[in-house]
Amino acid sequence: MKFQVLSIIGHAPHPLTGELPTAADRLAQVVEVGTAAERLGYDAYAVGERHAGAFLSSSPTVLLGALAARTTRIKLLTGVTVVAILDPVRVAEDYATLDQLSRGRVELVIGKGAEAGHFDLFGLDEARQWDLQKEKYELLRRLWTEEGVDWEGEFRPALKGVTTVPRPYAGLPRIWHGSATSLNSPELAARHGDPLFTANAIQPRAAYAQLIDHYRERFEAYGHDPARAHVAAGSGGLLIADTHERAVARHKDLYEAKVAQSFKPHLAGKAGYNTPFRTIEDAIADGPQLIGSPQQIIDKILGYHAVYRHDLQSVTVDTFGQSTGEQIETLQRFAEEIAPVVRAEAPSSLWE
C-alpha cells in the first residue's frame, strides 16, 4: 500500500483552547508538514480546495507550487479539485504549469466539493452540480490530451482550435474521482477508466464499500482492465498513542470537542456532513478515524483493505488542531511503526 498525507487547511479555533493561528502561520505549517512528509518516506501529499467555511484552501495550486519547490520525489495531489465550479481552461493551464514545475509529480482528484456554499459564490446552480462536474471534467480531459480543441457545451463559451499551454509534463496526468455519498462520481470514473478516491472520512464502512463496489462493477462493464481499477481511501484524522487506554485518556476531550465544533445542524441527517461517531470510543471501534495504538490502526487499515482492496491510504494529522511539531511527530511514528507493516501485508503496484 502507498501512503498520502492530506490537508484541507482547516482554520477554526482549537476545539479546547480556542486559539487560532494566523493565516500566514497556518499556511506555513502546511508547507513544513508537506516537506517533512517527503523526508519521512510518504508517497504523496495532497491539498484540498474549499471556498466556503473555516478553511484556507481556496488556492491549492499556490500551496502545491510551494511544495514542488521544496521537494523532489513526493507526488502532489489535490483533495479535491472542485472542477464543478471552475473553468476547465484555467484548470488545464494551472495544473499543467504545476506538473511542469514538479516534473510530472501532479495528479488531480476531482469532485464537486463538500461545501455547498461555493456554488452560490461562483453564481452556479447547486441543483446542476453533477451536470457541471461531468461537462467540465470531460472538457479538461480533452484539453490535456488533444490540441486544436473544438468544443461546445452548456456551461462556458465554445472553444475553437484551442491548445492550452503549457502542456502536461508527460502526457495526461492521472485524474482520480473523489467519491463520498453519490454513485455519480464512481460512474464517471468507471466510464473513463480512471481511479476512484473514496472519502472514507465520516460514514460507516458499508456506505463507502457500496460506492467502491459499484465503481468496480461498472469499470469492468465499460471494458476496462479490472487490474487498473485503482482505489484510494481517506480517513477522518490520525491520533496515535501507546495503548487503547492512553488513546482514550489523551484524546477523548479533543476528539469530542472537535466533533461538536464541526457539527452542522442544518445538515443533520444528510450523509457526508456530520459524523455518527460522536464519542472517541465509537470512533475507535467503528469509525474511519485512525485513533488508537499502532496495532489498532494497522488492524483498521487492513480491515478497510479487506473490503475496499485499496492501493493508497490517506492520513490527516491537522484535523484536531495539533501543533506543527505534534503533526510531524505523529507522521514519523506512523511511518516507522504502522506503514511498514501495512505495506508488507497489502502490497500495491500503484506508482511503480
Tab-separated table of C-alpha atoms in Angstrom:
chain	number	residue	atom	x	y	z
A	1	MET	CA	0.000	0.000	0.000
A	2	LYS	CA	1.025	3.592	-0.631
A	3	PHE	CA	0.502	6.435	1.834
A	4	GLN	CA	-0.538	10.045	1.402
A	5	VAL	CA	-0.856	12.977	3.788
A	6	LEU	CA	-3.840	15.272	3.167
A	7	SER	CA	-4.654	18.738	4.453
A	8	ILE	CA	-7.817	20.670	3.655
A	9	ILE	CA	-6.266	23.502	5.696
A	10	GLY	CA	-8.941	23.940	8.295
A	11	HIS	CA	-8.762	27.274	10.064
A	12	ALA	CA	-11.059	27.081	13.066
A	13	PRO	CA	-10.183	27.842	16.696
A	14	HIS	CA	-8.584	24.975	18.608
A	15	PRO	CA	-11.527	22.914	19.906
A	16	LEU	CA	-10.278	23.040	23.513
A	17	THR	CA	-8.199	26.199	23.880
A	18	GLY	CA	-9.905	28.462	21.368
A	19	GLU	CA	-6.539	29.530	19.957
A	20	LEU	CA	-6.481	30.424	16.249
A	21	PRO	CA	-3.198	30.701	14.326
A	22	THR	CA	-2.747	33.486	11.825
A	23	ALA	CA	-3.406	32.629	8.199
A	24	ALA	CA	0.304	33.040	7.434
A	25	ASP	CA	1.314	30.625	10.204
A	26	ARG	CA	-1.304	28.066	9.174
A	27	LEU	CA	-0.196	28.103	5.540
A	28	ALA	CA	3.472	27.874	6.543
A	29	GLN	CA	2.558	24.847	8.660
A	30	VAL	CA	1.116	23.061	5.624
A	31	VAL	CA	4.321	23.587	3.662
A	32	GLU	CA	6.517	22.471	6.579
A	33	VAL	CA	4.483	19.311	7.188
A	34	GLY	CA	4.398	18.509	3.459
A	35	THR	CA	8.166	18.822	3.251
A	36	ALA	CA	8.514	16.554	6.293
A	37	ALA	CA	6.196	14.009	4.662
A	38	GLU	CA	8.669	13.555	1.811
A	39	ARG	CA	11.562	13.232	4.270
A	40	LEU	CA	9.638	10.567	6.204
A	41	GLY	CA	9.007	8.468	3.101
A	42	TYR	CA	5.353	9.173	2.313
A	43	ASP	CA	4.378	8.663	-1.291
A	44	ALA	CA	2.128	11.705	-1.762
A	45	TYR	CA	0.974	14.948	-0.215
A	46	ALA	CA	-2.430	16.431	-1.043
A	47	VAL	CA	-4.006	19.847	-0.532
A	48	GLY	CA	-7.761	20.279	-0.593
A	49	GLU	CA	-9.841	23.025	-2.166
A	50	ARG	CA	-12.571	24.857	-0.243
A	51	HIS	CA	-14.193	28.199	-0.973
A	52	ALA	CA	-16.640	28.305	1.935
A	53	GLY	CA	-16.380	27.572	5.641
A	54	ALA	CA	-13.427	27.770	8.029
A	55	PHE	CA	-10.676	26.810	5.570
A	56	LEU	CA	-7.665	28.414	3.882
A	57	SER	CA	-7.502	26.072	0.902
A	58	SER	CA	-9.024	28.290	-1.798
A	59	SER	CA	-5.770	28.287	-3.846
A	60	PRO	CA	-4.309	24.756	-3.804
A	61	THR	CA	-2.066	25.375	-6.815
A	62	VAL	CA	-0.179	28.042	-4.852
A	63	LEU	CA	0.422	25.711	-1.897
A	64	LEU	CA	1.372	22.793	-4.136
A	65	GLY	CA	3.725	25.087	-6.055
A	66	ALA	CA	5.478	25.950	-2.809
A	67	LEU	CA	5.774	22.247	-2.051
A	68	ALA	CA	7.021	21.479	-5.558
A	69	ALA	CA	9.872	23.942	-4.965
A	70	ARG	CA	10.842	22.300	-1.666
A	71	THR	CA	10.540	18.619	-2.634
A	72	THR	CA	11.916	16.348	-5.343
A	73	ARG	CA	10.146	12.986	-5.112
A	74	ILE	CA	6.771	13.057	-3.409
A	75	LYS	CA	3.603	13.028	-5.548
A	76	LEU	CA	1.498	16.196	-5.357
A	77	LEU	CA	-2.251	15.597	-5.322
A	78	THR	CA	-5.390	17.602	-4.756
A	79	GLY	CA	-8.111	16.657	-2.371
A	80	VAL	CA	-10.252	17.654	-4.222
A	81	THR	CA	-10.086	19.993	-7.201
A	82	VAL	CA	-13.639	21.348	-7.305
A	83	VAL	CA	-13.898	21.119	-11.083
A	84	ALA	CA	-17.669	21.720	-10.985
A	85	ILE	CA	-17.176	25.412	-10.128
A	86	LEU	CA	-14.011	26.084	-12.146
A	87	ASP	CA	-13.171	26.952	-15.738
A	88	PRO	CA	-11.567	23.841	-17.283
A	89	VAL	CA	-9.264	26.002	-19.415
A	90	ARG	CA	-7.842	27.621	-16.281
A	91	VAL	CA	-7.574	24.247	-14.513
A	92	ALA	CA	-5.698	22.824	-17.502
A	93	GLU	CA	-3.273	25.751	-17.542
A	94	ASP	CA	-2.659	25.953	-13.785
A	95	TYR	CA	-2.109	22.284	-13.116
A	96	ALA	CA	-0.061	21.692	-16.272
A	97	THR	CA	2.205	24.512	-15.090
A	98	LEU	CA	2.488	22.821	-11.711
A	99	ASP	CA	3.111	19.497	-13.459
A	100	GLN	CA	5.993	21.048	-15.392
A	101	LEU	CA	7.443	22.691	-12.273
A	102	SER	CA	7.365	19.387	-10.392
A	103	ARG	CA	8.498	17.373	-13.442
A	104	GLY	CA	5.468	15.147	-13.645
A	105	ARG	CA	4.535	14.684	-9.995
A	106	VAL	CA	0.993	16.113	-10.180
A	107	GLU	CA	-2.221	14.085	-10.005
A	108	LEU	CA	-5.698	15.569	-9.665
A	109	VAL	CA	-8.537	14.292	-7.513
A	110	ILE	CA	-11.661	15.943	-8.887
A	111	GLY	CA	-15.009	16.355	-7.182
A	112	LYS	CA	-17.955	18.667	-6.685
A	113	GLY	CA	-16.754	19.626	-3.205
A	114	ALA	CA	-18.221	19.175	0.257
A	115	GLU	CA	-19.206	22.785	0.982
A	116	ALA	CA	-22.467	23.638	-0.768
A	117	GLY	CA	-21.862	27.391	-0.342
A	118	HIS	CA	-19.335	27.574	-3.144
A	119	PHE	CA	-21.977	27.194	-5.872
A	120	ASP	CA	-23.652	30.446	-4.825
A	121	LEU	CA	-20.248	32.121	-4.525
A	122	PHE	CA	-19.495	31.385	-8.172
A	123	GLY	CA	-23.024	32.091	-9.392
A	124	LEU	CA	-23.832	28.474	-10.193
A	125	ASP	CA	-26.921	26.365	-9.609
A	126	GLU	CA	-26.204	23.697	-6.986
A	127	ALA	CA	-29.019	21.589	-8.433
A	128	ARG	CA	-26.890	21.182	-11.591
A	129	GLN	CA	-23.730	20.161	-9.729
A	130	TRP	CA	-23.370	16.752	-11.355
A	131	ASP	CA	-24.013	18.142	-14.844
A	132	LEU	CA	-21.405	20.812	-14.161
A	133	GLN	CA	-18.873	18.249	-12.973
A	134	LYS	CA	-19.361	15.890	-15.917
A	135	GLU	CA	-19.149	18.540	-18.622
A	136	LYS	CA	-16.188	20.355	-17.126
A	137	TYR	CA	-14.237	17.187	-16.394
A	138	GLU	CA	-14.695	15.879	-19.914
A	139	LEU	CA	-13.525	19.190	-21.380
A	140	LEU	CA	-10.474	19.194	-19.072
A	141	ARG	CA	-9.600	15.699	-20.256
A	142	ARG	CA	-9.771	16.790	-23.906
A	143	LEU	CA	-7.664	19.883	-23.246
A	144	TRP	CA	-4.927	17.723	-21.765
A	145	THR	CA	-4.988	15.024	-24.429
A	146	GLU	CA	-5.732	16.995	-27.631
A	147	GLU	CA	-4.505	20.098	-29.431
A	148	GLY	CA	-6.653	22.424	-31.505
A	149	VAL	CA	-9.758	21.546	-29.496
A	150	ASP	CA	-13.166	22.464	-30.917
A	151	TRP	CA	-15.843	22.250	-28.234
A	152	GLU	CA	-19.367	23.399	-27.427
A	153	GLY	CA	-21.165	22.872	-24.122
A	154	GLU	CA	-23.715	24.328	-21.764
A	155	PHE	CA	-21.688	25.969	-19.020
A	156	ARG	CA	-18.983	28.020	-20.755
A	157	PRO	CA	-18.425	29.691	-24.135
A	158	ALA	CA	-17.496	27.472	-27.063
A	159	LEU	CA	-13.863	26.822	-27.969
A	160	LYS	CA	-12.420	26.850	-31.473
A	161	GLY	CA	-8.984	25.426	-32.196
A	162	VAL	CA	-7.761	25.808	-28.609
A	163	THR	CA	-4.466	24.366	-27.389
A	164	THR	CA	-3.780	25.148	-23.731
A	165	VAL	CA	-0.210	25.816	-22.653
A	166	PRO	CA	1.879	24.602	-21.123
A	167	ARG	CA	1.151	21.001	-21.993
A	168	PRO	CA	1.372	18.468	-19.141
A	169	TYR	CA	4.879	17.228	-18.413
A	170	ALA	CA	4.482	13.676	-19.750
A	171	GLY	CA	1.005	13.242	-21.163
A	172	LEU	CA	-2.298	13.119	-19.334
A	173	PRO	CA	-1.753	13.269	-15.555
A	174	ARG	CA	-3.670	10.676	-13.585
A	175	ILE	CA	-7.091	12.021	-12.595
A	176	TRP	CA	-8.840	10.428	-9.623
A	177	HIS	CA	-12.534	10.925	-8.882
A	178	GLY	CA	-13.386	11.847	-5.304
A	179	SER	CA	-16.362	9.869	-4.000
A	180	ALA	CA	-18.269	10.392	-0.752
A	181	THR	CA	-22.040	9.892	-0.964
A	182	SER	CA	-23.239	9.541	-4.570
A	183	LEU	CA	-22.931	6.978	-7.353
A	184	ASN	CA	-22.292	9.779	-9.862
A	185	SER	CA	-18.549	10.036	-9.268
A	186	PRO	CA	-17.899	6.255	-9.308
A	187	GLU	CA	-19.909	6.045	-12.524
A	188	LEU	CA	-17.954	8.850	-14.218
A	189	ALA	CA	-14.636	7.377	-13.081
A	190	ALA	CA	-15.568	3.933	-14.362
A	191	ARG	CA	-16.704	5.260	-17.730
A	192	HIS	CA	-13.327	6.875	-18.378
A	193	GLY	CA	-11.208	4.149	-16.808
A	194	ASP	CA	-9.998	6.479	-14.058
A	195	PRO	CA	-9.156	5.612	-10.427
A	196	LEU	CA	-11.524	6.297	-7.509
A	197	PHE	CA	-10.696	8.111	-4.272
A	198	THR	CA	-13.240	7.312	-1.574
A	199	ALA	CA	-13.546	9.914	1.176
A	200	ASN	CA	-13.830	7.294	3.931
A	201	ALA	CA	-13.963	10.126	6.442
A	202	ILE	CA	-17.334	10.292	8.178
A	203	GLN	CA	-19.744	7.483	7.287
A	204	PRO	CA	-19.614	3.789	8.269
A	205	ARG	CA	-17.585	1.401	6.150
A	206	ALA	CA	-20.580	-0.094	4.357
A	207	ALA	CA	-21.557	3.257	2.843
A	208	TYR	CA	-18.210	3.648	1.102
A	209	ALA	CA	-17.981	-0.034	0.185
A	210	GLN	CA	-21.216	0.295	-1.777
A	211	LEU	CA	-19.744	3.089	-3.900
A	212	ILE	CA	-16.494	1.171	-4.471
A	213	ASP	CA	-18.347	-1.997	-5.461
A	214	HIS	CA	-20.407	-0.011	-7.972
A	215	TYR	CA	-17.235	1.519	-9.377
A	216	ARG	CA	-15.502	-1.807	-9.906
A	217	GLU	CA	-18.586	-3.399	-11.456
A	218	ARG	CA	-19.074	-0.514	-13.879
A	219	PHE	CA	-15.314	-0.220	-14.593
A	220	GLU	CA	-15.296	-3.739	-15.995
A	221	ALA	CA	-18.669	-3.266	-17.732
A	222	TYR	CA	-17.180	-0.336	-19.675
A	223	GLY	CA	-14.482	-2.710	-20.976
A	224	HIS	CA	-11.538	-1.598	-18.857
A	225	ASP	CA	-8.970	-3.979	-17.356
A	226	PRO	CA	-10.072	-4.636	-13.738
A	227	ALA	CA	-6.408	-4.614	-12.665
A	228	ARG	CA	-6.360	-0.866	-13.448
A	229	ALA	CA	-9.290	-0.066	-11.157
A	230	HIS	CA	-7.168	1.651	-8.518
A	231	VAL	CA	-8.888	2.815	-5.336
A	232	ALA	CA	-7.675	5.179	-2.618
A	233	ALA	CA	-9.248	5.785	0.788
A	234	GLY	CA	-9.216	8.755	3.123
A	235	SER	CA	-9.560	8.777	6.892
A	236	GLY	CA	-11.141	11.041	9.469
A	237	GLY	CA	-7.988	12.021	11.326
A	238	LEU	CA	-4.938	10.357	12.859
A	239	LEU	CA	-4.078	10.195	16.583
A	240	ILE	CA	-1.577	7.638	17.915
A	241	ALA	CA	-0.927	6.522	21.493
A	242	ASP	CA	0.923	3.584	23.018
A	243	THR	CA	-2.271	1.762	24.036
A	244	HIS	CA	-6.022	1.968	23.546
A	245	GLU	CA	-6.443	3.244	27.081
A	246	ARG	CA	-3.898	6.017	26.574
A	247	ALA	CA	-5.506	6.999	23.282
A	248	VAL	CA	-8.859	7.435	25.009
A	249	ALA	CA	-7.419	9.228	28.030
A	250	ARG	CA	-5.230	11.547	25.975
A	251	HIS	CA	-7.569	12.405	23.117
A	252	LYS	CA	-11.154	11.928	24.315
A	253	ASP	CA	-11.870	15.573	25.134
A	254	LEU	CA	-10.098	16.774	21.987
A	255	TYR	CA	-11.938	14.399	19.661
A	256	GLU	CA	-15.378	15.011	21.107
A	257	ALA	CA	-14.920	18.795	21.242
A	258	LYS	CA	-13.903	18.748	17.570
A	259	VAL	CA	-16.966	16.713	16.625
A	260	ALA	CA	-19.182	19.203	18.453
A	261	GLN	CA	-17.385	22.139	16.808
A	262	SER	CA	-17.814	20.646	13.319
A	263	PHE	CA	-21.471	19.678	13.680
A	264	LYS	CA	-23.718	21.317	11.082
A	265	PRO	CA	-27.273	21.422	12.488
A	266	HIS	CA	-28.833	22.455	9.169
A	267	LEU	CA	-27.361	19.326	7.536
A	268	ALA	CA	-28.362	16.891	10.269
A	269	GLY	CA	-29.146	13.527	8.733
A	270	LYS	CA	-27.554	14.367	5.370
A	271	ALA	CA	-24.884	11.804	4.529
A	272	GLY	CA	-21.321	13.072	4.343
A	273	TYR	CA	-21.603	16.090	6.638
A	274	ASN	CA	-21.915	15.037	10.297
A	275	THR	CA	-20.134	12.006	11.685
A	276	PRO	CA	-22.345	9.487	13.519
A	277	PHE	CA	-19.331	8.556	15.688
A	278	ARG	CA	-19.837	11.128	18.430
A	279	THR	CA	-17.589	9.621	21.116
A	280	ILE	CA	-13.966	8.624	20.804
A	281	GLU	CA	-14.842	5.064	21.823
A	282	ASP	CA	-17.267	4.815	18.889
A	283	ALA	CA	-14.708	6.338	16.547
A	284	ILE	CA	-12.025	3.854	17.566
A	285	ALA	CA	-14.369	0.882	17.337
A	286	ASP	CA	-16.251	1.611	14.119
A	287	GLY	CA	-15.360	4.997	12.621
A	288	PRO	CA	-12.952	5.750	9.772
A	289	GLN	CA	-10.771	7.780	12.141
A	290	LEU	CA	-7.333	6.268	12.735
A	291	ILE	CA	-7.139	6.629	16.504
A	292	GLY	CA	-5.518	4.237	18.967
A	293	SER	CA	-2.401	2.153	19.392
A	294	PRO	CA	-0.228	1.369	16.354
A	295	GLN	CA	-1.647	-2.169	16.245
A	296	GLN	CA	-5.223	-0.883	16.360
A	297	ILE	CA	-4.511	1.431	13.452
A	298	ILE	CA	-2.794	-1.339	11.495
A	299	ASP	CA	-5.800	-3.593	12.058
A	300	LYS	CA	-8.242	-0.874	10.989
A	301	ILE	CA	-6.397	-0.069	7.749
A	302	LEU	CA	-6.086	-3.748	6.880
A	303	GLY	CA	-9.760	-4.194	7.751
A	304	TYR	CA	-10.630	-1.481	5.271
A	305	HIS	CA	-8.302	-3.042	2.728
A	306	ALA	CA	-10.108	-6.383	3.044
A	307	VAL	CA	-13.300	-4.608	1.933
A	308	TYR	CA	-12.013	-1.817	-0.335
A	309	ARG	CA	-8.891	-3.505	-1.794
A	310	HIS	CA	-7.424	-0.024	-1.969
A	311	ASP	CA	-3.932	0.909	-3.142
A	312	LEU	CA	-3.482	4.238	-1.373
A	313	GLN	CA	-4.301	5.227	2.207
A	314	SER	CA	-4.592	8.922	3.009
A	315	VAL	CA	-3.985	10.227	6.530
A	316	THR	CA	-4.756	13.618	8.030
A	317	VAL	CA	-2.846	14.944	11.028
A	318	ASP	CA	-4.126	18.516	11.292
A	319	THR	CA	-7.796	17.712	11.922
A	320	PHE	CA	-7.627	18.205	15.689
A	321	GLY	CA	-5.521	21.343	15.985
A	322	GLN	CA	-2.161	19.671	16.646
A	323	SER	CA	0.927	21.867	16.519
A	324	THR	CA	3.428	21.543	13.686
A	325	GLY	CA	5.776	19.533	15.905
A	326	GLU	CA	2.969	17.225	17.020
A	327	GLN	CA	1.898	16.636	13.434
A	328	ILE	CA	5.399	15.737	12.300
A	329	GLU	CA	5.917	13.508	15.344
A	330	THR	CA	2.661	11.695	14.560
A	331	LEU	CA	3.661	11.241	10.919
A	332	GLN	CA	7.064	9.913	11.945
A	333	ARG	CA	5.524	7.390	14.296
A	334	PHE	CA	3.060	6.267	11.621
A	335	ALA	CA	5.909	5.948	9.090
A	336	GLU	CA	8.048	3.883	11.451
A	337	GLU	CA	5.536	1.695	13.297
A	338	ILE	CA	2.475	1.366	11.055
A	339	ALA	CA	3.277	1.937	7.387
A	340	PRO	CA	5.915	-0.832	7.027
A	341	VAL	CA	3.534	-3.470	8.381
A	342	VAL	CA	0.667	-2.395	6.126
A	343	ARG	CA	2.930	-2.120	3.078
A	344	ALA	CA	4.077	-5.697	3.606
A	345	GLU	CA	0.574	-7.059	4.215
A	346	ALA	CA	-1.107	-5.142	1.369
A	347	PRO	CA	1.380	-4.511	-1.457
A	348	SER	CA	0.367	-2.302	-4.375
A	349	SER	CA	1.754	-1.663	-7.855
A	350	LEU	CA	0.480	1.925	-7.896
A	351	TRP	CA	3.249	4.361	-8.906
A	352	GLU	CA	5.702	1.560	-9.611
